[in-house]
Amino acid sequence: MSTSPDSASTIYDLGYRRYEGPRLGRRGAIGAIVGAGLRATLGLGRGGRSKIIPWGTLVLGLLPAGVAVAIRVLVGDIVELYSYENYVWGIGALLPIFIAAQAPELVVNDLRHRVLPLYFSRPIGRADYVAAKLAALSLAVLGLTLLPVLVLFAGRVLAAEDLLGALGDEIGALPAIFGSGLIHAFVLASLGLAICSLAGRRAYAAGAVLAVFLIGGVISGTLQEVGGGLESIAPFTNPLAILDGTRQWLFGGGVAESPVTGAGVALPIYGLATAVLLGASLATLAVRYRGVST
Amino acid sequence: MPLISTRALTKRYPGVTALDALSVELEPGIIGLVGANGAGKSTLIKILLGLLPPTDGQATVLDLDSQTQGPAIRQLVGYMPEHESLPPDVSATEFVAHMGRVSGLPAGAARERTADVLRHVGLYEERYRPIGGYSTGMKQRVKLAQALVHDPRLLFLDEPTNGLDPAGRDEMLALIERIGREFGIAVIVASHLLGEIERVATWLVAIDAGRLLRTAPLATFTERTGQLLVELEEPADELARRLAARGIEATADGRVVIVDLATGETVTETGVYDAVLAEVVALDLALVRLEARRHQLEDLFRGEADVHVA
C-alpha cells in the first residue's frame, strides 16, 4: 500500500491490504444469511430457470387478487371481491409448490457439502444459522400468504367511492390479515425446512415436501368423503387445514371448502395442532443441526 | 499479549482423552501444530474457536476467553477445515463474498476484499465459474480465501495440503509462508506431515495423544544432539570397540557408529574427532560419512528420550 500519490506502484501494487473498517459481528452475519437466503429463495442472482417457480407461483398467487381489484376499479361493482379468509385457502396449492421448490435451496447443500463448519467458525451459533434460514423462507412465503391479501385490502379501500369510509370499514381486518399471513408463513416455512434438513439431496427434499402436503391433502379429502365421524380427523392430516382452523379460531371467518367446516372440532384444537406441528418442526431442526459436527 | 494461551486444557470424551492437560503459550508467527492423526490437533482448534467446551482448563485466543467470547474470537480468526466444505453450485466470488459478510464485513467491503483475496490465492478468470468444476488445488485455494476474506488476525489451517499433488503442495506452502511473513497474519498450521511443517513454520508445537510433547522454535527441534555419526563401508564393531578402549562412548549399529562427543573429562570434543580419524586410519576402514548428528523432527514421535528434554 503506497501512500505516495505519484507512485505508479499504487496501481500495480498487489500487496496485501488490511481491513480496518467496521465488523458487524453476529447481527451482520445473521443479516447476511437472511439476505442471501431470501435471494436464493427468489432465484435472484441465478439463471432464468431458477426464477420460474418462485416468480411463477408468486404471480399466480397475486393474479386473482390483482385481476379482481382491477375489474373492480376499472369496470365497477360487477364482481364480488374475494373475502380475506378465503384467499389463502384458495391459493393454498401454490404453497407446497413454492416451498418444495425453494426451501431445499436454503439448507440441503450446506448440509450435504459440509459447508456448515465454515458458518460455525464465524461469529454465529447454530441456532442463529437456523433462525436466519427460517426467517428467509418465512419472508419469501409471506409473498403468498400476506402480499396478495394486502392487495385485496388495498383494492377494497381504493375502489370505494368513499375512501375514508372504506378504510374505516376494512381496517379492522388488518390484524387478521397480518396474523394469519405470519402464522401461515412461519409454520409452513418451519415444516418445509425441517423436512428439507433431513433430505440428502435437493430433489429428495422437494419430493418429500410435496409428498407431505399432497398425501396429507388426499388423506384429508378421503376421510371427509368417507364421513362417519372420520371427517372430524380429516383436517388434521393436512397442514393447510390445521392452519386454516387456527386462523378461524384466532380471527374468525369460515371457508366453505376447508375440511375445517363440517369437521365439528372445537377450534382451539387446531391451535393446539398448529403448536404441535410447529414444535415438532423446530425440534427436528434443533436435533438435526445439533448433530452437525463443526 | 500472547496469541494463544492454554492452561491445563483437557477434553475427555467417553473412553477417550483427546486433550490431556495441555498448557502452551504461543506468540504470533507461523506455528506448526504437529501430531499423528488423532493426536488432538482438530480438537484443540475447535476449542480455540470456541466451538467445543473443554472438559477442564482454560484457553484464550487474542486475549479473548474461548468459552465465553467465542463469537468475538471467530470474528477475528479464519478457519480452513481439513475436509471438503464448498457448495458446488455457486462461484468462488459469490461464495467468498458471502462468507465475508457472514464474518461481519459490510457488503461493499466483502466484495472488494473477495476480489483481493482471490487474487492473492491465485484464482483468476475461473472465480466466476461454479466451484463444482474446480480441481482439488483450486478448491483448497477457495477454502483458504474464505478464511482470509475478513482479514483475520489469526488463521487456523487444518491439514491445508490434503489431497494436493506435489506441485500443489509447494504452492500451498508458499502461500502459507506469504500469509505469515508478508501479510503479517499469525498462522497455525495443523499437519501430520513434519516435512511440510518444517518448511514454513517458525515455531513448533508437537502433540501426541492429546499431550504436549514440546513447544519450541523450529530450529531447536533440529539442533545438534552432541553425537557424531560415523558411517563406514564395512561393519563398524571393531571401530566402536577401539574407541571404547580409549574411554569414548561409542555404539555400533551395522555400518554406523554413534560416538558421544561429550564423553567426559578425559577426552575433549576435538580429541574425539582425532581419535575417530586415527582409528579409522589404523584399521584401514573406508569412511563414508562423518557428521555431527542433528535431531530429526521424526525423533519426537519415535519416543527418543533426549528429545523430550525441552
XYZ file of C-alpha atoms in Angstrom:
604
model
C 0.000 0.000 0.000
C 1.837 3.013 -1.225
C 0.896 6.398 0.053
C 2.943 8.477 -2.345
C 0.466 9.941 -4.830
C 2.807 9.982 -7.823
C 3.861 6.390 -7.492
C 2.799 4.072 -10.271
C 3.023 1.266 -7.758
C -0.274 2.472 -6.345
C -1.882 0.997 -9.411
C 0.186 -2.136 -9.772
C 0.749 -2.789 -6.092
C -0.501 -6.286 -5.428
C 0.406 -6.196 -1.765
C -1.912 -7.310 0.955
C -4.344 -4.711 2.217
C -5.545 -4.818 5.764
C -9.159 -4.194 6.659
C -9.678 -1.501 9.245
C -13.393 -0.878 8.674
C -16.328 -1.900 10.837
C -17.069 -5.509 11.726
C -20.765 -6.104 12.120
C -20.491 -9.232 14.255
C -23.331 -11.604 14.879
C -26.082 -9.254 13.713
C -24.274 -8.607 10.462
C -23.747 -12.325 9.997
C -27.393 -13.183 10.587
C -28.493 -10.361 8.306
C -26.194 -11.648 5.580
C -27.614 -15.164 5.824
C -31.203 -13.888 5.760
C -30.437 -11.670 2.763
C -28.632 -14.371 0.833
C -31.357 -16.852 1.762
C -34.096 -14.576 0.506
C -32.232 -14.051 -2.753
C -31.745 -17.771 -3.157
C -35.404 -18.443 -2.388
C -36.495 -15.988 -5.036
C -33.878 -17.153 -7.536
C -32.234 -13.732 -7.628
C -28.694 -13.687 -8.939
C -29.281 -17.082 -10.552
C -30.225 -18.158 -14.014
C -33.672 -17.647 -15.502
C -34.711 -21.219 -14.815
C -34.268 -20.706 -11.089
C -36.799 -17.909 -11.209
C -39.621 -19.803 -12.926
C -41.163 -21.492 -9.914
C -40.745 -18.769 -7.287
C -41.868 -15.959 -9.517
C -44.455 -18.111 -11.270
C -46.119 -19.069 -8.004
C -45.920 -15.515 -6.676
C -47.559 -14.166 -9.828
C -50.213 -16.866 -9.761
C -50.833 -16.065 -6.118
C -51.266 -12.395 -6.836
C -53.202 -12.781 -10.062
C -56.704 -13.454 -8.718
C -56.442 -10.570 -6.277
C -54.929 -8.278 -8.865
C -57.485 -9.103 -11.551
C -60.421 -8.821 -9.185
C -59.218 -5.491 -7.913
C -58.534 -4.241 -11.424
C -62.030 -5.156 -12.577
C -63.496 -3.531 -9.507
C -61.576 -0.344 -10.149
C -61.964 -0.199 -13.919
C -65.388 -1.686 -14.538
C -67.134 -1.330 -11.256
C -69.148 -3.455 -8.924
C -69.760 -6.439 -11.196
C -67.697 -8.993 -9.302
C -67.693 -9.884 -5.686
C -64.155 -9.460 -4.252
C -62.733 -12.475 -2.502
C -63.031 -12.433 1.217
C -59.733 -12.160 3.060
C -60.132 -15.501 4.813
C -60.908 -17.324 1.580
C -57.914 -16.085 -0.259
C -55.030 -18.010 1.281
C -57.069 -21.201 1.252
C -57.870 -20.542 -2.398
C -54.233 -20.276 -3.451
C -53.215 -22.980 -0.961
C -51.980 -25.335 -3.689
C -49.247 -22.845 -4.558
C -47.720 -23.001 -1.088
C -46.401 -26.585 -1.215
C -45.093 -25.961 -4.724
C -43.244 -22.836 -3.684
C -41.809 -24.411 -0.539
C -40.903 -27.694 -2.212
C -39.052 -25.872 -4.958
C -37.307 -23.216 -2.884
C -36.746 -24.476 0.677
C -34.181 -27.097 -0.407
C -32.023 -24.277 -1.850
C -31.610 -22.918 1.641
C -30.430 -25.893 3.613
C -29.654 -29.009 1.615
C -26.349 -28.043 0.009
C -24.899 -26.597 3.194
C -25.533 -29.918 4.913
C -24.629 -32.180 2.037
C -21.383 -30.466 1.140
C -20.353 -29.824 4.752
C -20.369 -26.062 4.396
C -21.710 -25.628 7.930
C -18.308 -25.768 9.644
C -17.420 -22.657 7.661
C -20.503 -20.911 9.034
C -19.905 -22.120 12.573
C -16.326 -20.782 12.512
C -17.825 -17.303 12.186
C -19.464 -15.087 14.806
C -22.746 -17.024 14.869
C -24.100 -20.086 16.615
C -26.081 -22.998 15.256
C -29.396 -21.535 16.368
C -28.558 -18.260 14.620
C -27.956 -20.091 11.374
C -31.260 -21.979 11.551
C -33.173 -18.878 12.641
C -31.735 -16.881 9.743
C -32.681 -19.549 7.199
C -36.139 -19.784 8.734
C -36.550 -16.025 8.555
C -35.516 -16.005 4.903
C -38.013 -18.680 3.923
C -40.793 -17.169 6.052
C -40.290 -13.780 4.417
C -40.455 -15.354 0.987
C -43.622 -17.308 1.848
C -45.232 -14.074 3.043
C -45.247 -13.181 -0.646
C -48.040 -15.742 -0.946
C -49.750 -15.658 2.429
C -49.760 -11.910 3.045
C -48.973 -9.893 -0.059
C -51.997 -10.894 -2.192
C -54.356 -10.323 0.727
C -52.875 -6.870 1.213
C -53.510 -6.214 -2.481
C -57.086 -7.253 -1.903
C -57.270 -4.950 1.066
C -55.858 -2.042 -0.920
C -58.304 -2.765 -3.721
C -61.281 -2.758 -1.425
C -60.281 0.558 0.016
C -59.138 2.266 -3.160
C -62.071 1.121 -5.289
C -64.601 2.589 -2.897
C -66.216 5.940 -3.613
C -65.814 6.946 -0.021
C -62.150 6.202 0.567
C -62.007 7.080 4.220
C -65.261 5.316 4.946
C -63.982 2.172 3.247
C -60.730 2.406 5.103
C -62.665 2.635 8.313
C -64.695 -0.437 7.331
C -61.735 -2.519 6.263
C -59.016 -1.522 8.691
C -60.374 -3.813 11.355
C -59.411 -6.759 9.153
C -55.721 -5.894 9.187
C -54.814 -7.766 12.399
C -56.398 -10.910 10.975
C -54.673 -10.403 7.621
C -51.262 -9.953 9.197
C -51.800 -12.543 11.919
C -52.978 -15.208 9.514
C -50.311 -14.382 6.946
C -47.498 -14.520 9.501
C -48.691 -17.720 11.160
C -49.107 -19.469 7.813
C -45.710 -18.328 6.600
C -43.800 -19.186 9.751
C -45.360 -22.583 10.377
C -45.115 -23.662 6.756
C -41.522 -22.452 6.491
C -40.591 -24.352 9.664
C -42.238 -27.518 8.413
C -40.646 -27.149 4.987
C -37.146 -26.524 6.330
C -37.442 -29.380 8.821
C -38.344 -31.805 6.051
C -35.579 -30.494 3.800
C -32.961 -30.692 6.545
C -33.499 -34.446 6.667
C -33.042 -34.981 2.943
C -29.699 -35.770 1.362
C -30.339 -34.077 -1.932
C -32.403 -31.169 -3.115
C -34.591 -33.313 -5.345
C -35.420 -35.674 -2.477
C -36.172 -32.718 -0.254
C -38.544 -31.250 -2.818
C -40.237 -34.609 -3.260
C -40.611 -35.079 0.475
C -42.215 -31.663 0.940
C -44.654 -32.272 -1.893
C -45.429 -35.741 -0.566
C -46.275 -34.468 2.905
C -48.704 -31.887 1.555
C -50.174 -33.935 -1.292
C -50.590 -37.142 0.655
C -51.897 -35.166 3.618
C -54.382 -33.427 1.356
C -55.530 -36.643 -0.282
C -55.997 -38.428 3.034
C -57.841 -35.432 4.344
C -60.159 -35.377 1.331
C -60.778 -39.109 1.541
C -61.607 -39.014 5.221
C -64.021 -36.196 4.543
C -65.743 -38.208 1.820
C -65.985 -41.357 3.873
C -67.526 -39.478 6.756
C -68.992 -41.426 9.631
C -67.020 -39.499 12.218
C -63.807 -39.606 10.205
C -64.486 -36.099 8.914
C -63.532 -34.839 12.330
C -59.963 -36.032 11.910
C -59.816 -35.046 8.248
C -58.354 -31.554 8.828
C -55.507 -32.869 10.905
C -53.757 -34.761 8.124
C -53.454 -31.583 6.081
C -51.136 -28.842 7.373
C -53.036 -26.192 5.425
C -56.324 -27.259 7.059
C -54.749 -27.197 10.506
C -53.599 -23.656 9.824
C -56.999 -22.680 8.478
C -58.614 -23.972 11.652
C -56.181 -21.958 13.714
C -56.927 -18.877 11.656
C -60.661 -19.386 12.299
C -60.043 -19.863 15.985
C -57.993 -16.686 16.290
C -59.679 -14.383 13.798
C -62.984 -15.985 12.817
C -64.485 -16.389 9.341
C -65.146 -19.841 7.856
C -64.104 -21.170 4.479
C -66.697 -23.395 2.814
C -64.185 -25.616 1.002
C -61.951 -26.189 4.023
C -62.278 -29.532 5.822
C -62.451 -27.483 8.999
C -66.002 -26.646 8.008
C -68.097 -29.642 8.920
C -65.435 -31.365 10.972
C -67.154 -30.260 14.128
C -63.958 -29.968 16.098
C -63.572 -27.259 18.694
C -61.431 -24.551 17.149
C -58.809 -24.333 19.914
C -57.839 -27.916 18.988
C -56.492 -26.515 15.723
C -54.392 -24.057 17.648
C -53.017 -26.944 19.648
C -52.360 -28.939 16.480
C -50.514 -25.965 14.972
C -48.407 -25.673 18.104
C -47.571 -29.373 17.891
C -46.713 -29.094 14.190
C -44.512 -26.075 14.783
C -42.911 -27.599 17.864
C -42.141 -30.830 16.034
C -40.656 -28.925 13.109
C -38.432 -26.763 15.293
C -37.407 -29.762 17.399
C -36.469 -31.630 14.214
C -34.350 -28.687 13.111
C -32.709 -28.419 16.522
C -31.828 -32.107 16.638
C -30.690 -32.172 13.025
C -28.354 -29.221 13.427
C -27.053 -30.223 16.816
C -25.814 -33.385 15.165
C -23.735 -31.496 12.614
C -20.100 -31.616 13.577
C -18.065 -28.459 13.466
C -0.315 -10.372 24.921
C 0.243 -13.915 23.760
C -1.561 -15.001 20.631
C -2.843 -18.119 22.284
C -2.598 -19.313 25.830
C -3.935 -22.555 27.243
C -3.788 -23.765 30.810
C -4.246 -27.432 31.629
C -6.627 -27.696 28.700
C -8.363 -31.047 28.805
C -11.026 -32.607 26.634
C -12.366 -36.007 27.509
C -14.870 -37.994 25.536
C -16.351 -41.196 26.873
C -13.430 -43.597 26.730
C -11.021 -41.192 25.027
C -8.935 -38.309 26.261
C -8.497 -36.061 23.256
C -6.513 -33.387 25.084
C -4.662 -34.046 28.297
C -3.754 -31.036 30.468
C -2.278 -29.083 27.588
C -0.554 -25.864 28.634
C 1.053 -23.732 25.996
C 1.752 -20.064 25.263
C 2.184 -19.004 21.673
C 3.337 -15.747 20.130
C 2.394 -14.597 16.606
C 4.235 -16.287 13.772
C 3.749 -19.356 11.639
C 3.115 -22.055 14.155
C 3.204 -25.676 13.161
C 0.892 -27.918 15.145
C 2.175 -31.406 14.527
C 0.966 -34.748 15.638
C -0.264 -38.006 14.188
C -3.855 -38.307 13.043
C -5.989 -38.380 16.154
C -3.362 -36.660 18.301
C -5.860 -33.927 19.216
C -4.976 -31.210 16.713
C -8.512 -30.654 15.410
C -9.956 -30.864 18.907
C -7.553 -28.149 20.041
C -8.512 -25.907 17.107
C -12.226 -26.343 17.810
C -11.768 -25.457 21.457
C -9.744 -22.389 20.485
C -12.502 -21.352 18.087
C -14.971 -21.579 20.959
C -16.921 -24.346 19.236
C -16.202 -27.060 21.739
C -16.210 -26.632 25.523
C -13.166 -28.107 27.224
C -13.742 -30.631 29.991
C -11.237 -28.784 32.101
C -8.743 -25.954 31.895
C -8.804 -22.664 30.044
C -7.841 -21.189 26.720
C -7.554 -17.635 25.464
C -7.135 -16.543 21.876
C -6.134 -12.925 21.186
C -6.806 -12.348 24.880
C -10.399 -13.498 24.499
C -11.748 -16.386 26.535
C -12.630 -19.290 24.268
C -15.585 -20.394 26.350
C -17.330 -17.092 26.914
C -16.168 -14.992 23.976
C -16.355 -17.473 21.112
C -18.213 -15.176 18.696
C -15.717 -12.352 19.331
C -12.832 -14.740 18.640
C -14.477 -16.065 15.496
C -14.895 -12.566 14.154
C -11.117 -12.137 14.220
C -9.868 -15.535 13.147
C -10.127 -17.532 9.951
C -10.547 -21.284 9.737
C -9.810 -23.645 6.903
C -11.134 -27.099 7.740
C -9.495 -30.309 6.689
C -12.374 -31.752 4.695
C -14.113 -30.505 1.581
C -16.581 -27.834 2.572
C -17.668 -25.911 -0.502
C -21.047 -25.771 -2.220
C -20.676 -26.809 -5.869
C -23.303 -24.615 -7.476
C -22.034 -21.131 -6.640
C -18.975 -19.316 -7.931
C -15.896 -18.668 -5.814
C -16.589 -14.936 -5.972
C -20.151 -15.324 -4.768
C -19.248 -17.789 -2.043
C -16.234 -15.957 -0.634
C -18.101 -12.632 -0.622
C -20.998 -14.263 1.210
C -18.685 -15.801 3.802
C -17.028 -12.403 4.201
C -20.377 -10.924 5.083
C -21.111 -13.769 7.478
C -17.803 -12.887 9.133
C -19.213 -9.422 9.733
C -17.988 -7.398 6.771
C -20.348 -4.845 5.214
C -21.437 -5.778 1.677
C -19.126 -3.385 -0.176
C -16.067 -4.348 1.844
C -16.860 -8.034 1.374
C -16.919 -7.605 -2.415
C -13.660 -5.644 -2.507
C -11.817 -7.986 -0.220
C -13.108 -11.023 -2.119
C -11.508 -9.697 -5.299
C -8.250 -9.009 -3.412
C -8.107 -12.305 -1.608
C -8.970 -14.468 -4.610
C -6.144 -12.778 -6.479
C -3.766 -13.416 -3.602
C -4.568 -17.118 -3.518
C -4.202 -17.289 -7.277
C -7.738 -17.642 -8.627
C -8.423 -15.525 -11.678
C -10.939 -15.992 -14.507
C -12.215 -19.228 -13.038
C -13.525 -17.442 -9.969
C -16.771 -16.670 -11.781
C -17.452 -20.311 -12.557
C -19.285 -22.684 -10.205
C -16.949 -24.285 -7.645
C -18.205 -27.760 -8.563
C -15.979 -27.732 -11.639
C -12.761 -26.817 -9.820
C -9.725 -29.019 -9.294
C -8.734 -30.011 -5.756
C -5.997 -27.386 -5.802
C -8.433 -24.654 -6.768
C -10.896 -25.763 -4.108
C -8.165 -25.596 -1.475
C -7.481 -22.040 -2.598
C -11.136 -21.126 -2.239
C -11.141 -22.637 1.251
C -8.109 -20.546 2.092
C -9.684 -17.428 0.556
C -12.856 -17.772 2.621
C -10.699 -17.967 5.748
C -8.795 -14.823 4.742
C -11.577 -12.663 3.358
C -12.288 -10.802 6.586
C -8.600 -10.014 7.247
C -8.277 -12.206 10.334
C -5.600 -11.672 12.963
C -5.090 -15.393 13.146
C -5.620 -18.195 10.687
C -6.225 -21.847 11.575
C -5.323 -24.196 8.748
C -6.185 -27.845 9.290
C -4.111 -30.080 7.011
C -4.073 -27.499 4.219
C -2.142 -29.683 1.762
C -4.538 -32.607 1.999
C -5.258 -34.152 -1.354
C -2.829 -31.951 -3.271
C -0.222 -33.190 -5.727
C 3.447 -32.267 -5.080
C 3.259 -29.070 -7.132
C 0.027 -28.100 -5.410
C 1.627 -28.707 -2.026
C 4.547 -26.465 -2.881
C 2.199 -23.692 -3.961
C 0.030 -24.022 -0.877
C 3.077 -23.953 1.409
C 4.456 -20.905 -0.387
C 1.097 -19.224 0.059
C 1.050 -20.017 3.766
C 4.535 -18.604 4.120
C 3.478 -15.388 2.355
C 0.420 -15.034 4.565
C 2.553 -15.377 7.661
C 5.502 -13.250 6.592
C 4.157 -10.675 4.117
C 0.551 -10.311 5.187
C 1.520 -10.351 8.839
C -1.250 -12.735 9.844
C -0.466 -15.273 12.539
C -0.959 -18.777 11.198
C -1.467 -22.080 12.942
C -0.933 -24.976 10.569
C -2.034 -28.354 11.807
C -0.426 -31.227 9.973
C 0.733 -34.778 10.373
C 3.408 -34.193 7.732
C 6.535 -32.998 9.512
C 8.424 -32.371 6.321
C 5.893 -29.790 5.253
C 5.621 -28.039 8.582
C 9.389 -27.819 8.698
C 9.388 -25.777 5.511
C 7.104 -22.976 6.681
C 6.854 -22.877 10.446
C 8.895 -20.680 12.753
C 7.616 -22.346 15.882
C 6.529 -25.851 16.510
C 4.028 -27.395 18.869
C 4.190 -31.165 18.928
C 1.359 -33.108 20.481
C 0.825 -36.788 20.862
C -2.259 -38.490 22.260
C -3.506 -35.118 23.497
C -0.335 -34.363 25.463
C 2.167 -31.653 24.725
C 5.440 -33.202 23.619
C 7.255 -29.963 23.075
C 6.769 -26.334 22.127
C 9.842 -24.501 20.861
C 11.279 -22.569 17.932
C 11.629 -24.824 14.921
C 15.437 -24.536 14.960
C 15.769 -26.180 18.355
C 13.983 -29.255 17.093
C 16.796 -29.887 14.651
C 19.736 -28.725 16.743
C 22.869 -30.819 17.241
C 22.486 -33.734 19.538
C 26.077 -33.858 20.806
C 26.660 -37.031 18.897
C 28.915 -37.860 15.999
C 27.714 -40.181 13.286
C 30.376 -42.241 11.581
C 29.337 -44.311 8.594
C 31.686 -46.900 7.084
C 31.779 -49.183 4.090
C 32.155 -52.199 6.342
C 30.817 -53.384 9.730
C 31.702 -50.943 12.447
C 32.002 -53.131 15.561
C 35.808 -53.065 15.688
C 35.908 -49.271 15.474
C 33.416 -48.985 18.310
C 35.461 -51.380 20.437
C 38.677 -49.426 19.881
C 37.013 -46.108 20.700
C 35.553 -47.579 23.852
C 39.046 -48.707 24.826
C 40.132 -45.065 24.589
C 37.331 -44.143 27.004
C 34.986 -42.766 24.377
C 31.358 -43.861 24.433
C 30.518 -45.402 21.065
C 27.799 -47.775 19.893
C 27.912 -49.663 16.633
C 24.830 -50.358 14.583
C 25.743 -52.209 11.414
C 27.983 -49.948 9.373
C 27.298 -46.931 11.592
C 28.918 -45.890 14.862
C 27.290 -43.253 17.021
C 30.008 -41.558 19.032
C 29.300 -39.400 22.039
C 31.144 -36.104 21.660
C 30.942 -35.179 25.338
C 32.222 -38.396 26.827
C 33.753 -36.819 29.849
C 36.752 -35.031 31.325
C 39.343 -37.306 29.788
C 38.661 -36.596 26.093
C 37.757 -33.239 24.552
C 35.466 -32.893 21.541
C 38.417 -32.373 19.227
C 40.046 -35.312 20.894
C 37.096 -37.460 19.894
C 37.372 -36.411 16.241
C 41.120 -37.105 16.338
C 40.593 -40.499 17.910
C 37.958 -41.460 15.350
C 40.221 -40.480 12.461
C 43.241 -42.205 13.986
C 41.353 -45.469 14.474
C 39.787 -45.324 11.001
C 43.253 -44.957 9.526
C 44.732 -47.615 11.802
C 42.022 -50.114 10.847
C 42.232 -49.066 7.193
C 38.485 -48.523 7.021
C 36.629 -46.815 4.189
C 34.897 -43.787 5.659
C 31.595 -42.857 4.011
C 30.263 -40.131 6.246
C 31.322 -38.219 9.333
C 28.803 -35.732 10.681
C 27.538 -34.046 13.803
C 24.191 -35.675 14.322
C 21.096 -33.422 14.414
C 17.705 -34.120 15.803
C 15.158 -35.111 13.259
C 11.629 -33.920 13.737
C 10.607 -37.533 13.423
C 12.586 -38.329 16.566
C 9.840 -36.623 18.521
C 7.457 -39.352 17.673
C 9.951 -42.184 17.940
C 9.998 -41.736 21.674
C 13.688 -40.896 21.895
C 14.335 -39.941 25.458
C 16.591 -36.951 24.849
C 14.140 -35.069 22.608
C 11.670 -34.694 25.402
C 14.092 -32.511 27.330
C 12.825 -29.090 26.389
